Coordinates of C-alpha atoms in Angstrom, one line a residue:
Chain A
X1 CA 92.5 125.9 120.7
X2 CA 91.6 123.7 124.0
X3 CA 91.6 120.0 122.9
X4 CA 88.5 119.5 124.4
X5 CA 86.8 122.1 122.6
X6 CA 87.9 120.9 118.8
X7 CA 86.5 117.5 120.7
X8 CA 83.2 118.8 121.2
X9 CA 83.0 120.9 117.8
X10 CA 83.2 117.6 116.3
X11 CA 81.3 115.5 118.2
X12 CA 78.6 118.8 117.8
X13 CA 79.4 118.1 113.6
X14 CA 79.2 114.6 113.7
X15 CA 75.7 114.4 115.6
X16 CA 73.9 117.2 113.4
X17 CA 75.4 115.4 110.3
X18 CA 73.8 111.9 111.4
X19 CA 70.6 113.3 112.1
X20 CA 70.9 115.5 108.9
X21 CA 71.9 112.2 107.3
X22 CA 68.1 111.4 107.6
X23 CA 66.8 113.9 105.8
X24 CA 68.6 113.6 102.6
X25 CA 68.0 110.7 99.7
X26 CA 65.2 111.0 96.7
X27 CA 62.4 110.7 98.9
X28 CA 61.4 114.7 100.3
X29 CA 61.9 114.5 104.3
X30 CA 62.3 117.7 106.2
X31 CA 63.7 117.5 110.2
X32 CA 60.0 118.8 110.8
X33 CA 58.9 116.0 108.8
X34 CA 61.4 113.9 111.6
X35 CA 60.4 115.4 114.2
X36 CA 56.7 114.4 113.8
X37 CA 57.8 111.1 112.9
X38 CA 59.3 110.9 116.8
X39 CA 56.7 112.6 118.6
X40 CA 54.2 110.1 117.1
X41 CA 56.0 107.3 118.0
X42 CA 57.0 108.2 121.4
X43 CA 53.9 110.0 122.2
X44 CA 51.6 109.1 120.1
X45 CA 50.7 112.1 118.7
X46 CA 48.1 112.1 114.9
X47 CA 50.0 111.0 112.3
X48 CA 48.0 109.8 108.8
X49 CA 49.1 106.0 109.3
X50 CA 49.8 105.7 105.2
X51 CA 52.5 108.0 106.4
X52 CA 53.4 107.4 109.8
X53 CA 54.2 103.6 107.7
X54 CA 55.8 105.5 105.0
X55 CA 58.2 107.1 107.0
X56 CA 59.6 104.6 109.1
X57 CA 60.5 102.5 106.9
X58 CA 62.1 105.0 105.3
X59 CA 64.2 106.3 108.1
X60 CA 64.8 102.6 110.1
X61 CA 65.0 100.4 106.7
X62 CA 66.9 102.7 104.5
X63 CA 68.2 105.1 105.6
X64 CA 69.3 104.3 109.4
X65 CA 71.5 101.4 108.6
X66 CA 73.0 103.3 105.8
X67 CA 74.2 106.1 108.0
X68 CA 75.1 103.3 110.7
X69 CA 77.1 101.5 108.3
X70 CA 79.0 105.2 107.1
X71 CA 79.8 106.3 110.8
X72 CA 81.3 102.7 112.4
X73 CA 83.1 101.9 109.1
X74 CA 84.8 105.2 108.7
X75 CA 85.6 105.0 112.6
X76 CA 87.1 102.1 112.2
X77 CA 89.4 102.3 109.4
X78 CA 91.1 105.0 110.6
X79 CA 91.2 104.2 113.7
X80 CA 92.8 101.1 112.2
X81 CA 95.5 103.6 109.8
X82 CA 95.9 105.1 112.8
X83 CA 97.4 102.2 114.6
X84 CA 99.6 101.2 112.0
X85 CA 100.7 104.2 111.1
X86 CA 101.9 104.9 115.2
X87 CA 103.2 101.2 115.1
X88 CA 105.3 101.4 111.6
X89 CA 106.0 104.9 113.0
X90 CA 105.2 105.7 109.7
X91 CA 102.9 108.3 107.8
X92 CA 102.9 106.1 104.3
X93 CA 101.1 103.2 106.2
X94 CA 97.3 102.2 105.6
X95 CA 95.2 100.4 106.8
X96 CA 95.6 97.8 104.0
X97 CA 99.1 97.3 104.7
X98 CA 99.1 93.7 106.5
X99 CA 97.7 92.8 103.0
X100 CA 93.9 92.8 105.3
X101 CA 91.4 94.0 102.5
X102 CA 93.5 92.0 99.6
X103 CA 92.4 88.7 101.3
X104 CA 89.7 90.4 101.7
X105 CA 88.9 91.4 99.0
X106 CA 89.8 87.1 97.8
X107 CA 87.4 85.9 99.9
X108 CA 84.5 88.0 99.6
X109 CA 84.7 87.4 95.6
X110 CA 84.9 83.8 96.3
X111 CA 81.8 84.2 98.5
X112 CA 80.3 84.9 95.4
X113 CA 81.7 82.2 93.0
X114 CA 80.3 79.1 96.0
X115 CA 77.3 80.5 97.2
X116 CA 74.5 83.3 96.3
X117 CA 73.6 83.5 100.5
X118 CA 75.0 86.6 101.3
X119 CA 75.9 86.3 104.8
X120 CA 78.3 83.6 103.2
X121 CA 80.5 85.9 101.6
X122 CA 80.6 88.5 104.2
X123 CA 81.7 85.6 106.1
X124 CA 84.0 84.4 103.8
X125 CA 84.8 88.3 103.1
X126 CA 86.3 88.5 106.9
X127 CA 88.2 85.6 107.5
X128 CA 90.1 85.2 104.3
X129 CA 91.0 89.2 105.2
X130 CA 91.9 87.3 109.1
X131 CA 94.2 84.8 107.0
X132 CA 96.0 87.2 104.7
X133 CA 97.8 88.9 108.0
X134 CA 97.6 85.7 109.4
X135 CA 99.4 84.6 106.8
X136 CA 102.3 88.2 107.4
X137 CA 102.4 87.5 110.2
X138 CA 103.6 83.5 109.6
X139 CA 106.1 84.3 107.2
X140 CA 108.0 87.3 109.1
X141 CA 108.0 84.6 111.6
X142 CA 110.7 82.8 109.0
X143 CA 113.5 85.6 108.3
X144 CA 115.7 87.9 110.8
X145 CA 116.5 91.3 111.5
X146 CA 115.0 94.2 111.5
X147 CA 110.7 93.0 112.8
X148 CA 109.0 96.1 111.7
X149 CA 110.2 96.3 107.6
X150 CA 110.0 92.4 107.8
X151 CA 106.2 92.3 108.9
X152 CA 105.8 95.4 106.4
X153 CA 107.5 93.0 103.4
X154 CA 105.7 89.6 104.4
X155 CA 102.8 91.8 104.5
X156 CA 103.3 92.7 101.1
X157 CA 103.8 89.4 99.6
X158 CA 100.6 87.9 102.2
X159 CA 98.7 91.0 99.7
X160 CA 100.3 90.0 96.2
X161 CA 99.1 86.8 96.6
X162 CA 96.2 87.2 97.3
X163 CA 95.1 90.0 94.8
X164 CA 96.7 86.4 92.1
X165 CA 94.1 85.0 93.3
X166 CA 91.2 87.4 93.7
X167 CA 92.3 88.2 89.6
X168 CA 92.0 84.0 89.0
X169 CA 88.8 84.4 91.0
X170 CA 87.6 86.9 88.6
X171 CA 89.0 84.5 85.3
X172 CA 86.6 82.1 86.5
X173 CA 83.9 83.7 87.3
X174 CA 80.8 84.5 85.0
X175 CA 80.8 86.8 83.1
X176 CA 77.6 87.5 83.3
X177 CA 76.2 87.6 86.9
X178 CA 79.1 86.9 89.8
X179 CA 81.8 88.7 87.4
X180 CA 80.4 92.3 87.6
X181 CA 78.7 91.8 91.0
X182 CA 82.3 91.1 92.4
X183 CA 83.9 94.2 90.5
X184 CA 80.4 96.0 92.1
X185 CA 81.3 94.4 95.4
X186 CA 84.7 96.1 95.0
X187 CA 84.5 99.1 94.5
X188 CA 82.9 99.5 98.2
X189 CA 79.8 101.1 98.9
X190 CA 76.6 100.7 101.1
X191 CA 73.6 99.6 98.9
X192 CA 73.2 96.9 99.8
X193 CA 73.4 97.1 103.8
X194 CA 70.8 96.0 105.9
X195 CA 69.8 96.6 109.3
X196 CA 70.3 93.5 109.8
X197 CA 74.2 93.1 109.0
X198 CA 74.4 96.5 110.3
X199 CA 73.5 95.2 114.0
X200 CA 75.3 92.0 113.8
X201 CA 78.3 93.9 113.2
X202 CA 78.6 97.0 114.5
X203 CA 79.5 96.2 117.9
X204 CA 82.0 94.1 116.8
X205 CA 84.2 97.3 115.4
X206 CA 82.9 99.1 118.5
X207 CA 84.7 96.7 120.9
X208 CA 87.3 97.0 118.5
X209 CA 87.7 100.9 118.5
X210 CA 87.2 100.7 122.7
X211 CA 90.2 98.4 122.7
X212 CA 92.4 100.5 121.2
X213 CA 91.5 103.6 122.1
X214 CA 91.5 101.6 126.0
X215 CA 95.3 100.8 125.2
X216 CA 96.1 104.4 123.1
X217 CA 98.9 105.1 125.8
X218 CA 101.0 101.6 124.9
X219 CA 100.9 102.4 121.5
X220 CA 102.1 105.9 121.9
X221 CA 105.2 104.4 123.8
X222 CA 105.7 101.6 120.7
X223 CA 106.3 104.6 118.7
X224 CA 109.8 104.5 120.5
X225 CA 110.8 101.9 119.2
X226 CA 111.2 98.5 120.4
X227 CA 113.9 98.9 122.9
X228 CA 112.5 101.5 124.4
X229 CA 109.5 100.1 124.6
X230 CA 110.2 97.3 126.5
X231 CA 112.9 99.1 128.6
X232 CA 109.9 101.4 129.3
X233 CA 108.0 98.0 130.7
X234 CA 105.9 97.3 128.3
X235 CA 105.9 93.9 126.7
X236 CA 106.3 95.0 123.3
X237 CA 105.2 91.6 120.9
X238 CA 102.7 90.7 123.1
X239 CA 101.3 94.5 122.9
X240 CA 102.6 94.6 119.1
X241 CA 99.8 91.6 118.2
X242 CA 96.8 93.1 120.4
X243 CA 97.2 95.7 117.7
X244 CA 97.5 94.0 114.8
X245 CA 94.8 91.4 115.6
X246 CA 92.3 94.0 116.4
X247 CA 92.9 96.0 113.7
X248 CA 92.8 93.8 111.1
X249 CA 89.7 92.5 112.3
X250 CA 87.6 95.6 112.4
X251 CA 89.3 96.9 109.5
X252 CA 87.8 93.3 107.6
X253 CA 84.3 93.5 109.4
X254 CA 84.1 97.1 107.0
X255 CA 84.9 95.0 103.7
X256 CA 82.7 92.7 104.6
X257 CA 79.9 95.2 105.8
X258 CA 80.8 97.9 102.6
X259 CA 83.9 96.6 100.5
X260 CA 86.7 98.5 100.2
X261 CA 86.4 101.5 100.7
X262 CA 90.0 103.3 99.8
X263 CA 92.3 106.3 101.2
X264 CA 89.9 107.1 104.2
X265 CA 92.3 104.8 106.5
X266 CA 94.7 106.7 104.9
X267 CA 93.5 110.3 105.0
X268 CA 91.7 110.5 107.8
X269 CA 94.4 109.7 110.4
X270 CA 97.1 112.4 108.7
X271 CA 94.3 115.0 108.4
X272 CA 93.4 114.2 112.4
X273 CA 97.3 114.2 113.5
X274 CA 97.5 117.6 111.8
X275 CA 94.6 119.0 114.0
X276 CA 94.6 117.5 117.0
X277 CA 98.4 116.4 117.6
X278 CA 100.2 112.7 117.1
X279 CA 98.7 112.2 121.1
X280 CA 97.3 108.7 120.6
X281 CA 95.2 108.9 123.4
X282 CA 93.8 111.6 121.7
X283 CA 94.4 111.1 118.2
X284 CA 92.3 108.1 118.2
X285 CA 89.3 108.5 119.6
X286 CA 89.1 112.4 117.3
X287 CA 89.8 110.4 114.4
X288 CA 87.5 108.4 114.7
X289 CA 84.9 110.6 114.8
X290 CA 86.5 112.2 111.7
X291 CA 86.8 108.7 109.9
X292 CA 82.7 108.6 111.0
X293 CA 82.0 112.1 109.8
X294 CA 84.1 112.3 106.5
X295 CA 82.2 108.2 105.4
X296 CA 79.0 110.0 106.7
X297 CA 79.2 113.0 104.7
X298 CA 80.9 111.3 101.8
X299 CA 77.7 108.2 101.2
X300 CA 74.9 110.9 101.1
X301 CA 76.6 112.4 98.4
X302 CA 77.4 108.9 96.3
X303 CA 73.4 108.7 96.8
X304 CA 72.6 112.6 95.8
X305 CA 74.3 113.9 93.7
X306 CA 74.1 112.0 90.5
X307 CA 71.1 110.4 89.1
X308 CA 72.6 107.3 89.4
X309 CA 74.1 106.0 92.5
X310 CA 78.2 106.1 92.3
X311 CA 80.2 103.3 94.1
X312 CA 81.3 105.1 97.7
X313 CA 85.0 103.7 97.2
X314 CA 85.5 105.6 93.8
X315 CA 84.0 108.8 95.7
X316 CA 86.6 108.3 98.7
X317 CA 89.1 107.6 96.0
X318 CA 88.3 111.0 93.8
X319 CA 87.5 113.1 97.7
X320 CA 90.4 111.4 99.3
X321 CA 93.2 111.7 96.8
X322 CA 93.5 115.9 96.5
X323 CA 92.3 116.6 100.2
X324 CA 95.1 114.5 100.5
X325 CA 97.6 116.5 97.7
X326 CA 96.4 119.4 99.8
X327 CA 97.8 118.7 102.9
X328 CA 101.7 117.2 101.9
X329 CA 102.4 120.4 101.6
X330 CA 101.2 120.6 105.3
X331 CA 101.1 116.9 106.2
X332 CA 104.8 116.7 108.4
X333 CA 102.5 118.5 111.5
X334 CA 102.4 116.2 113.4
X335 CA 105.8 113.8 112.4
X336 CA 108.7 115.3 114.1
Chain B
X1 CA 126.4 96.8 147.1
X2 CA 125.7 95.5 144.0
X3 CA 123.6 97.4 141.8
X4 CA 124.1 95.5 138.5
X5 CA 126.3 92.5 137.6
X6 CA 126.4 90.3 134.8
X7 CA 128.7 87.1 135.2
X8 CA 129.8 85.1 132.6
X9 CA 128.1 87.1 129.7
X10 CA 128.2 86.0 126.6
X11 CA 125.4 86.8 123.4
X12 CA 125.0 87.1 119.3
X13 CA 123.5 87.4 116.5
X14 CA 122.4 84.7 114.1
X15 CA 125.4 82.7 115.4
X16 CA 127.7 85.5 115.1
X17 CA 129.3 85.7 119.2
X18 CA 129.6 89.5 119.8
X19 CA 130.3 89.1 123.7
X20 CA 132.8 86.4 124.8
X21 CA 132.6 85.9 128.0
X22 CA 132.2 89.1 130.0
X23 CA 131.8 90.0 133.7
X24 CA 131.5 93.0 135.4
X25 CA 130.0 94.2 138.6
X26 CA 128.7 97.4 139.3
X27 CA 128.7 99.8 142.1
X28 CA 125.8 101.8 143.4
X29 CA 126.6 105.1 142.6
X30 CA 129.1 104.4 140.3
X31 CA 130.2 106.3 136.8
X32 CA 131.2 103.4 134.6
X33 CA 132.7 105.0 131.1
X34 CA 132.8 101.6 128.0
X35 CA 135.5 102.4 126.0
X36 CA 136.1 101.0 122.8
X37 CA 136.4 100.6 119.4
X38 CA 134.0 100.3 116.7
X39 CA 132.1 97.3 117.0
X40 CA 133.8 95.6 119.7
X41 CA 130.4 95.1 121.4
X42 CA 129.8 98.4 123.9
X43 CA 126.8 98.7 122.5
X44 CA 125.5 95.3 122.7
X45 CA 126.7 95.1 126.4
X46 CA 124.7 97.9 127.3
X47 CA 121.5 95.7 125.9
X48 CA 122.7 92.9 127.8
X49 CA 122.5 94.4 130.7
X50 CA 119.1 96.4 130.4
X51 CA 117.7 92.5 129.5
X52 CA 116.4 93.9 125.8
X53 CA 118.7 90.4 124.5
X54 CA 118.5 87.6 126.5
X55 CA 122.6 86.6 126.6
X56 CA 122.9 82.6 125.0
X57 CA 124.9 81.7 128.6
X58 CA 126.1 83.3 131.6
X59 CA 123.5 85.8 133.4
X60 CA 122.6 89.5 134.8
X61 CA 121.8 90.0 137.8
X62 CA 120.0 93.2 138.8
X63 CA 120.6 94.3 143.0
X64 CA 121.5 90.5 142.9
X65 CA 118.0 89.2 140.8
X66 CA 117.9 87.4 138.1
X67 CA 117.2 90.4 135.4
X68 CA 115.2 87.0 133.6
X69 CA 113.2 86.5 136.3
X70 CA 112.3 90.1 136.4
X71 CA 108.5 91.4 134.5
X72 CA 110.0 94.3 132.5
X73 CA 107.8 96.8 134.6
X74 CA 109.7 95.4 137.1
X75 CA 113.1 95.8 135.5
X76 CA 111.5 99.2 134.2
X77 CA 111.7 100.4 137.9
X78 CA 115.2 99.6 138.6
X79 CA 117.5 100.7 135.3
X80 CA 116.8 102.7 132.6
X81 CA 117.6 103.3 129.0
X82 CA 118.8 106.7 127.9
X83 CA 118.9 106.1 124.0
X84 CA 121.7 108.2 121.7
X85 CA 119.3 111.9 120.3
X86 CA 117.2 109.8 117.9
X87 CA 115.3 111.5 115.4
X88 CA 111.3 110.2 116.7
X89 CA 108.9 110.7 114.2
X90 CA 106.0 112.0 115.9
X91 CA 106.3 115.3 117.6
X92 CA 105.1 114.8 121.3
X93 CA 105.8 117.4 123.6
X94 CA 109.2 117.2 125.5
X95 CA 106.2 116.6 129.1
X96 CA 104.8 113.7 127.3
X97 CA 108.2 112.3 126.7
X98 CA 108.7 112.5 129.9
X99 CA 106.0 110.9 131.7
X100 CA 105.9 108.4 129.3
X101 CA 108.9 107.1 132.4
X102 CA 105.6 106.8 134.4
X103 CA 104.2 104.0 132.0
X104 CA 106.0 101.1 134.2
X105 CA 104.0 102.7 136.8
X106 CA 99.9 102.8 135.2
X107 CA 97.1 99.8 135.0
X108 CA 96.7 98.0 132.3
X109 CA 95.6 101.1 129.9
X110 CA 97.8 103.1 131.1
X111 CA 96.5 106.0 132.3
X112 CA 98.5 108.2 133.7
X113 CA 98.2 110.0 136.9
X114 CA 97.5 112.8 138.9
X115 CA 100.8 111.3 140.6
X116 CA 102.2 111.0 137.6
X117 CA 101.8 114.4 136.2
X118 CA 102.9 115.4 139.3
X119 CA 106.3 113.2 139.8
X120 CA 107.5 114.3 136.0
X121 CA 106.6 118.2 136.3
X122 CA 109.0 117.9 139.8
X123 CA 111.6 115.9 137.3
X124 CA 111.2 118.6 134.8
X125 CA 112.0 121.3 137.4
X126 CA 115.1 119.1 138.8
X127 CA 117.1 119.0 135.7
X128 CA 116.0 122.7 135.0
X129 CA 113.9 122.1 131.8
X130 CA 110.0 123.4 132.6
X131 CA 110.3 125.8 130.1
X132 CA 110.9 123.6 127.4
X133 CA 107.4 121.8 128.6
X134 CA 105.5 122.4 126.1
X135 CA 108.4 122.4 123.3
X136 CA 107.5 119.6 120.5
X137 CA 110.6 117.3 121.3
X138 CA 111.9 116.7 117.5
X139 CA 112.0 120.7 117.2
X140 CA 113.7 121.2 120.4
X141 CA 118.0 121.4 120.4
X142 CA 120.0 117.8 120.7
X143 CA 121.5 118.6 124.0
X144 CA 118.0 119.7 125.1
X145 CA 116.4 116.4 124.0
X146 CA 119.2 114.1 126.1
X147 CA 117.6 116.0 129.2
X148 CA 114.8 115.3 128.5
X149 CA 115.2 111.0 128.2
X150 CA 117.2 111.5 131.7
X151 CA 114.0 112.9 132.7
X152 CA 112.5 110.2 131.2
X153 CA 114.6 108.2 132.8
X154 CA 114.7 109.4 136.2
X155 CA 110.8 109.8 136.0
X156 CA 111.1 105.6 135.5
X157 CA 111.8 106.1 139.2
X158 CA 114.9 104.1 138.3
X159 CA 118.0 104.4 140.1
X160 CA 120.7 102.9 137.0
X161 CA 120.7 105.0 134.0
X162 CA 122.4 103.1 131.1
X163 CA 123.7 105.6 128.1
X164 CA 124.2 105.0 124.4
X165 CA 126.7 107.6 123.8
X166 CA 125.2 110.3 125.6
X167 CA 127.4 113.2 124.0
X168 CA 127.1 112.1 120.8
X169 CA 126.1 114.7 118.1
X170 CA 126.0 117.4 121.2
X171 CA 128.7 120.8 120.7
X172 CA 130.8 121.5 123.2
X173 CA 129.0 123.3 126.0
X174 CA 125.9 121.6 125.6
X175 CA 128.8 117.6 126.1
X176 CA 129.9 119.9 129.2
X177 CA 126.3 120.7 130.7
X178 CA 125.4 117.0 130.3
X179 CA 129.0 115.7 132.1
X180 CA 127.8 118.4 134.5
X181 CA 124.3 116.7 135.2
X182 CA 125.3 113.3 135.6
X183 CA 128.0 114.2 137.6
X184 CA 125.4 115.7 139.7
X185 CA 123.3 113.2 139.6
X186 CA 125.8 110.5 140.5
X187 CA 126.1 112.7 143.8
X188 CA 122.9 111.7 144.9
X189 CA 123.5 108.0 144.2
X190 CA 121.8 107.3 140.6
X191 CA 124.9 104.9 138.9
X192 CA 125.7 105.4 135.9
X193 CA 126.7 103.1 133.1
X194 CA 127.5 104.9 130.2
X195 CA 129.5 104.0 126.5
X196 CA 131.8 106.9 125.0
X197 CA 135.0 107.3 122.2
X198 CA 136.3 110.2 124.4
X199 CA 138.6 109.0 126.9
X200 CA 138.5 112.7 128.1
X201 CA 134.8 112.6 129.0
X202 CA 135.7 109.4 131.1
X203 CA 138.7 111.0 133.0
X204 CA 136.6 114.0 133.8
X205 CA 133.6 112.5 134.8
X206 CA 134.2 108.6 135.9
X207 CA 135.8 106.8 138.7
X208 CA 135.6 103.4 136.6
X209 CA 136.7 102.5 133.2
X210 CA 136.2 99.7 131.4
X211 CA 137.9 98.8 128.1
X212 CA 136.3 96.3 125.8
X213 CA 137.6 94.8 122.2
X214 CA 136.3 92.8 119.6
X215 CA 133.5 91.3 122.4
X216 CA 135.9 91.4 125.5
X217 CA 136.6 93.1 128.3
X218 CA 140.2 93.7 128.0
X219 CA 140.4 96.7 130.9
X220 CA 138.5 97.0 134.3
X221 CA 139.5 99.3 137.1
X222 CA 139.8 102.7 138.5
X223 CA 140.1 104.8 135.5
X224 CA 143.0 107.4 136.3
X225 CA 144.9 103.9 136.3
X226 CA 142.9 102.2 133.8
X227 CA 143.0 105.3 131.4
X228 CA 147.4 105.4 130.9
X229 CA 148.8 105.4 127.7
X230 CA 149.7 102.1 126.8
X231 CA 146.1 101.2 127.8
X232 CA 144.5 103.9 125.0
X233 CA 147.2 103.0 122.8
X234 CA 146.6 100.0 122.5
X235 CA 142.8 99.8 121.8
X236 CA 142.4 102.4 119.5
X237 CA 145.3 101.2 117.2
X238 CA 147.4 104.8 117.3
X239 CA 149.8 107.0 120.0
X240 CA 147.6 108.3 122.7
X241 CA 149.5 111.3 125.4
X242 CA 148.1 111.5 128.5
X243 CA 149.3 114.7 129.7
X244 CA 149.3 115.9 133.2
X245 CA 147.8 119.8 133.4
X246 CA 148.8 119.7 137.1
X247 CA 147.0 119.2 140.2
X248 CA 146.8 115.3 138.4
X249 CA 143.9 116.1 136.1
X250 CA 144.3 114.1 133.0
X251 CA 144.3 114.3 129.1
X252 CA 144.7 112.5 126.5
X253 CA 146.1 114.2 122.8
X254 CA 147.1 112.1 119.8
X255 CA 150.4 112.1 119.7
X256 CA 150.5 111.9 115.5
X257 CA 149.0 115.9 115.6
X258 CA 150.4 117.1 118.6
X259 CA 153.8 116.6 116.7
X260 CA 154.7 119.5 114.2
X261 CA 156.4 117.7 112.0
X262 CA 154.6 114.4 112.0
X263 CA 151.5 116.6 111.8
X264 CA 152.7 118.6 108.1
X265 CA 150.7 117.6 105.5
X266 CA 153.1 116.1 103.2
X267 CA 154.0 112.7 105.6
X268 CA 149.4 112.1 106.3
X269 CA 149.4 109.1 105.5
X270 CA 146.7 108.8 102.7
X271 CA 146.7 105.3 102.7
X272 CA 146.1 104.6 106.3
X273 CA 144.0 107.4 106.6
X274 CA 141.8 106.0 103.8
X275 CA 138.7 105.9 104.8
X276 CA 138.4 109.2 107.0
X277 CA 139.1 111.0 103.8
X278 CA 137.0 109.3 101.6
X279 CA 134.1 110.6 104.2
X280 CA 134.9 114.3 104.2
X281 CA 133.7 113.4 100.7
X282 CA 131.1 112.3 100.3

């Protein structure tokens, strides 16, 4: 099949999923209602004020932010996963490899301990995600040897450090109030999302994704190994640092938006590579759409299937793990 | 014309010196074979010549310009690296691999132009590997992979190709095919610097041979004079005979295997061949 055709199908599916997601939820709403409301807003066609208000609040304040969050976070996690897998030429790598998720978790917990302000939590999560990766980068420079291997080891060290510090925070937190909030938040999800949050943080993510996609061919060259990439005219250190910083930035932002949402950044890159091949120029945008679609669907499931909303992070794991196990048989496709 | 020049180059990793005062001048159109036992610094010298590692002292000149003053892109347009056949982890098509050679010509966002695609196609034509275009690089034979990497180097527009043991892992037919390809390209004006473990390969195609030992160049000159019984025997610490097979064509043979008496099993010195026999059984 032509790649552009597969691309088109995926983009259309995502568009349809977004549209349908507006109709999904506790309050029943049909596509027809959506259509009437749209006509009312755009062309002032008649509609009961009270009904219009209710639908307006429902769509713009409740469902739109969630849909945007799922789409943007899903895309960011898979793009960051593809980037790290390509850079380390390793199928086991996920966005958390350099400690960003551990750092952001610690940051968020610290924020919750020190403040009740949601913005503080988000800024703290984002900052400590970046700090953790910064620490890993710094550590890796103290040793000599295979740079990529050292980076991974430094990431493990940095991640473990922040996980340990997260435990300290949990231990110190008020067990009736703060601890449950921290634990719940670490499970990941968009139930706290607001239009404000998403419109502040989404542009950063989108710009990050665009930067990575724009440099996709450099990522291809980096997969050939440090020496070959240099002999092909790439400034390897600069490029690598750029990819790490941008991929870390967008993963940190996802944590600020929706906590820790596991498995998307590992499973979706593999699935995408199986479908469209390993060329990052195509794979990166494709996996962004795949990730967006996956997380949107799972989020719809999480808020409806059960009477109590299930944290998204739990569902992505529950769905991601069997999916991964299932595709493992053919997962070597795209890898030589 | 001088293509690549090393002037008193010293280089080491983590304080242990690998290259000692190496000086070398490579002329245009030359096929230079670098010979030496394992660990003699051949591969390191190649990488220093490519500008991948800056020398601790001395300098590398490329067409008269110090390599340290060229950007990676400028460098890539002049000198190309053909690594040992490696196993890439991602299943790119052979065409994509060749196309990567155009990277030093692309804009900052690295979009390949129509011209880049055309040049990659022409290059594949030239090496007669067009039929491999859509095959997966990791699934074609070692010889075909090596040709794809040469294709990538040619697509770079570089006229100096640095090859690290290009024949390793290829079957006999593919080795000969690759040597023919190198010889053909050298007639077109390309310069080759390659390491090899087989003095015969040097005798077949190269007009220049450099022998290295413990990070020093011990002999440098026309292949026919550098590769002689004394030099090769000393280099590998094995008694090597160089036989004239007619018309001035010469070939290397190890005396211990030629001599029927000596090659009989009872006289085989297991002590000396310890690591070899070990690797046979493990």
